[in-house]
Short mmCIF file of C-alpha atoms in Angstrom, two decimals:
data_model
loop_
_atom_site.label_atom_id
_atom_site.label_comp_id
_atom_site.label_asym_id
_atom_site.label_seq_id
_atom_site.Cartn_x
_atom_site.Cartn_y
_atom_site.Cartn_z
CA UNK A 1 128.02 105.03 111.76
CA UNK A 2 124.46 103.82 112.25
CA UNK A 3 121.64 106.12 113.33
CA UNK A 4 118.65 105.14 115.45
CA UNK A 5 115.13 105.79 114.11
CA UNK A 6 111.60 104.38 114.65
CA UNK A 7 109.02 103.51 112.04
CA UNK A 8 105.43 103.09 112.96
CA UNK A 9 102.23 102.59 111.05
CA UNK A 10 99.46 105.35 111.20
CA UNK A 11 95.86 104.08 110.73
CA UNK A 12 94.77 107.16 108.95
CA UNK A 13 94.65 108.63 105.54
CA UNK A 14 97.90 110.35 104.55
CA UNK A 15 96.11 113.60 103.69
CA UNK A 16 94.83 113.70 107.29
CA UNK A 17 98.23 112.94 108.73
CA UNK A 18 99.90 115.79 106.67
CA UNK A 19 97.21 118.20 107.80
CA UNK A 20 97.59 117.27 111.42
CA UNK A 21 101.36 117.78 111.35
CA UNK A 22 100.76 121.25 109.74
CA UNK A 23 98.30 122.10 112.50
CA UNK A 24 100.97 121.16 115.05
CA UNK A 25 103.39 123.60 113.48
CA UNK A 26 105.57 121.31 111.30
CA UNK A 27 106.61 122.59 108.02
CA UNK A 28 106.84 120.47 104.85
CA UNK A 29 110.37 120.75 103.48
CA UNK A 30 110.31 118.16 100.56
CA UNK A 31 108.40 115.38 98.88
CA UNK A 32 109.73 112.20 97.54
CA UNK A 33 108.39 109.76 95.16
CA UNK A 34 110.35 106.51 94.45
CA UNK A 35 110.75 102.91 93.46
CA UNK A 36 113.09 100.41 95.29
CA UNK A 37 114.15 97.20 93.58
CA UNK A 38 115.43 94.57 96.13
CA UNK A 39 117.95 91.92 94.94
CA UNK A 40 119.18 89.12 97.10
CA UNK A 41 122.00 86.62 96.87
CA UNK A 42 119.63 84.07 98.30
CA UNK A 43 117.95 81.74 95.93
CA UNK A 44 114.15 81.65 95.59
CA UNK A 45 113.54 78.79 97.97
CA UNK A 46 115.81 80.46 100.67
CA UNK A 47 114.01 83.77 100.27
CA UNK A 48 110.61 82.37 100.95
CA UNK A 49 111.71 81.16 104.38
CA UNK A 50 114.45 83.69 105.19
CA UNK A 51 114.11 85.83 108.37
CA UNK A 52 114.12 89.47 107.99
CA UNK A 53 117.73 89.76 109.19
CA UNK A 54 118.99 87.30 106.70
CA UNK A 55 116.98 88.64 103.80
CA UNK A 56 118.09 92.23 104.23
CA UNK A 57 121.75 91.40 105.06
CA UNK A 58 121.87 89.61 101.65
CA UNK A 59 120.16 92.23 99.70
CA UNK A 60 121.12 95.13 97.54
CA UNK A 61 118.61 97.92 96.84
CA UNK A 62 118.45 99.88 93.59
CA UNK A 63 116.64 103.12 94.25
CA UNK A 64 115.06 105.40 91.69
CA UNK A 65 113.44 108.60 92.92
CA UNK A 66 112.48 112.24 92.28
CA UNK A 67 111.57 115.10 94.57
CA UNK A 68 109.43 118.19 94.31
CA UNK A 69 112.60 120.25 94.39
CA UNK A 70 114.28 118.16 91.68
CA UNK A 71 111.88 116.46 89.19
CA UNK A 72 114.73 114.63 87.46
CA UNK A 73 115.26 110.97 88.39
CA UNK A 74 117.96 110.15 90.81
CA UNK A 75 119.22 106.63 90.88
CA UNK A 76 121.41 104.86 93.35
CA UNK A 77 122.59 101.53 94.75
CA UNK A 78 121.97 101.11 98.47
CA UNK A 79 122.87 98.71 101.12
CA UNK A 80 121.27 99.02 104.66
CA UNK A 81 123.37 97.66 107.46
CA UNK A 82 120.87 97.21 110.19
CA UNK A 83 121.54 96.37 113.89
CA UNK A 84 118.72 94.37 115.47
CA UNK A 85 117.97 93.50 119.04
CA UNK A 86 116.87 90.08 120.31
CA UNK A 87 113.33 90.78 119.24
CA UNK A 88 114.17 91.74 115.67
CA UNK A 89 113.61 95.35 116.30
CA UNK A 90 115.85 97.69 114.35
CA UNK A 91 117.86 99.80 116.75
CA UNK A 92 120.21 101.44 114.34
CA UNK A 93 121.03 101.53 110.64
CA UNK A 94 123.81 102.61 108.61
CA UNK A 95 122.82 103.44 104.88
CA UNK A 96 125.53 103.08 102.36
CA UNK A 97 124.68 104.65 98.97
CA UNK A 98 126.31 105.37 95.69
CA UNK A 99 124.95 107.10 92.54
CA UNK A 100 124.41 105.07 89.41
CA UNK A 101 124.19 106.55 85.91
CA UNK A 102 121.97 103.96 84.12
CA UNK A 103 119.04 102.48 86.03
CA UNK A 104 118.01 100.04 83.23
CA UNK A 105 121.50 98.60 82.70
CA UNK A 106 122.08 98.28 86.49
CA UNK A 107 118.82 96.25 86.92
CA UNK A 108 119.93 94.14 83.93
CA UNK A 109 123.40 93.42 85.34
CA UNK A 110 121.89 92.36 88.75
CA UNK A 111 119.41 90.03 87.01
CA UNK A 112 121.95 88.51 84.74
CA UNK A 113 124.21 87.93 87.68
CA UNK A 114 121.51 85.48 88.98
CA UNK A 115 120.48 87.74 91.96
CA UNK A 116 116.81 87.44 92.86
CA UNK A 117 114.70 90.46 92.47
CA UNK A 118 112.35 89.52 95.40
CA UNK A 119 110.52 92.80 95.74
CA UNK A 120 109.70 96.07 94.00
CA UNK A 121 108.42 98.73 96.24
CA UNK A 122 106.79 101.97 95.33
CA UNK A 123 106.37 104.72 97.94
CA UNK A 124 105.69 108.43 98.42
CA UNK A 125 107.04 110.36 101.36
CA UNK A 126 106.81 113.91 102.68
CA UNK A 127 109.31 115.43 105.20
CA UNK A 128 108.25 117.63 107.93
CA UNK A 129 110.43 119.77 110.24
CA UNK A 130 109.84 121.60 113.50
CA UNK A 131 113.10 122.81 115.25
CA UNK A 132 115.58 119.98 115.13
CA UNK A 133 113.00 117.28 114.65
CA UNK A 134 112.35 115.80 111.17
CA UNK A 135 109.39 113.55 110.58
CA UNK A 136 108.84 111.63 107.44
CA UNK A 137 105.29 110.34 106.55
CA UNK A 138 104.08 108.50 103.51
CA UNK A 139 102.50 105.59 101.90
CA UNK A 140 103.51 102.32 100.23
CA UNK A 141 101.63 101.08 97.27
CA UNK A 142 99.96 97.84 98.25
CA UNK A 143 99.93 98.57 102.01
CA UNK A 144 97.01 100.18 103.92
CA UNK A 145 97.27 103.21 106.09
CA UNK A 146 100.27 105.59 106.40
CA UNK A 147 103.77 105.29 107.82
CA UNK A 148 105.88 107.58 109.95
CA UNK A 149 109.58 107.55 110.49
CA UNK A 150 111.42 109.66 113.01
CA UNK A 151 115.21 109.56 113.18
CA UNK A 152 117.36 110.59 116.00
CA UNK A 153 117.89 114.40 116.29
CA UNK A 154 120.90 116.48 117.49
CA UNK A 155 120.11 116.79 121.21
CA UNK A 156 119.75 113.07 121.72
CA UNK A 157 122.49 111.77 119.50
CA UNK A 158 124.86 110.97 122.32
CA UNK A 159 122.23 108.84 124.27
CA UNK A 160 122.13 105.01 124.13
CA UNK A 161 120.08 103.37 121.50
CA UNK A 162 117.52 102.26 124.09
CA UNK A 163 117.25 105.83 125.30
CA UNK A 164 116.94 107.36 121.83
CA UNK A 165 114.16 104.79 121.06
CA UNK A 166 112.36 105.82 124.28
CA UNK A 167 112.53 109.48 123.39
CA UNK A 168 111.35 108.91 119.83
CA UNK A 169 108.42 106.76 120.99
CA UNK A 170 107.40 109.33 123.46
CA UNK A 171 107.51 111.91 120.62
CA UNK A 172 105.48 109.71 118.27
CA UNK A 173 102.83 109.04 120.83
CA UNK A 174 102.43 112.73 121.67
CA UNK A 175 101.46 113.67 118.23
CA UNK A 176 97.92 112.35 118.55
CA UNK A 177 97.84 109.72 115.86
CA UNK A 178 96.47 106.20 116.20
CA UNK A 179 99.77 104.28 115.52
CA UNK A 180 100.95 100.59 115.66
CA UNK A 181 102.40 99.08 118.77
CA UNK A 182 105.32 97.96 116.67
CA UNK A 183 107.83 100.76 116.41
CA UNK A 184 110.11 98.91 114.14
CA UNK A 185 107.82 98.45 111.08
CA UNK A 186 109.64 96.91 108.20
CA UNK A 187 107.82 98.16 105.16
CA UNK A 188 109.60 96.01 102.56
CA UNK A 189 109.24 92.87 104.59
CA UNK A 190 105.59 93.69 105.37
CA UNK A 191 104.85 94.11 101.73
CA UNK A 192 106.76 90.88 100.77
CA UNK A 193 104.87 88.79 103.32
CA UNK A 194 101.57 90.25 102.18
CA UNK A 195 102.35 89.47 98.53
CA UNK A 196 103.31 85.94 99.45
CA UNK A 197 100.12 85.45 101.31
CA UNK A 198 98.10 86.70 98.39
CA UNK A 199 99.88 84.43 95.94
CA UNK A 200 99.27 81.40 98.17
CA UNK A 201 95.46 82.27 98.22
CA UNK A 202 95.28 82.48 94.36
#
């Protein structure tokens, strides 16, 4: 079943963001460093003009990551089943994941199957908790600023998606960060579009 979350961009350095959360009483519970490899069934011409919905619904993600608590690499294959509203905002997401033993061979299989590796994304995240609320903050290599994700928590899980988003936005705004108006930031798509623009200007 899909869960509702918001993702916003914070216009500040990640170290300042972490310090501010600690000052507010949030405790860091884990850190995550990982790489995501995006593969699509769309061909290269289709990928260039595809909408976010079509691109993600045709993509498999291979994720390789390690945490502070477990420095060994963990590898998995992921599919994100996102539900979008009429404005292409993500209102819920079901993440389907399965572990894989061999990262290198998995990547080879997908490439040899003529799937298109349209993006490689490197990110670092830290998880902060206060009561039932968990906030994830981090950075993406190649993108400026920091990013914050807040997922639905226990006391709001039975509300409608619209009500959950309203509660999560109110929480995000109350933290005192300078954040984006867009509460459905799509980090992978944002990086993809930026890289395409840079390539066109070369």
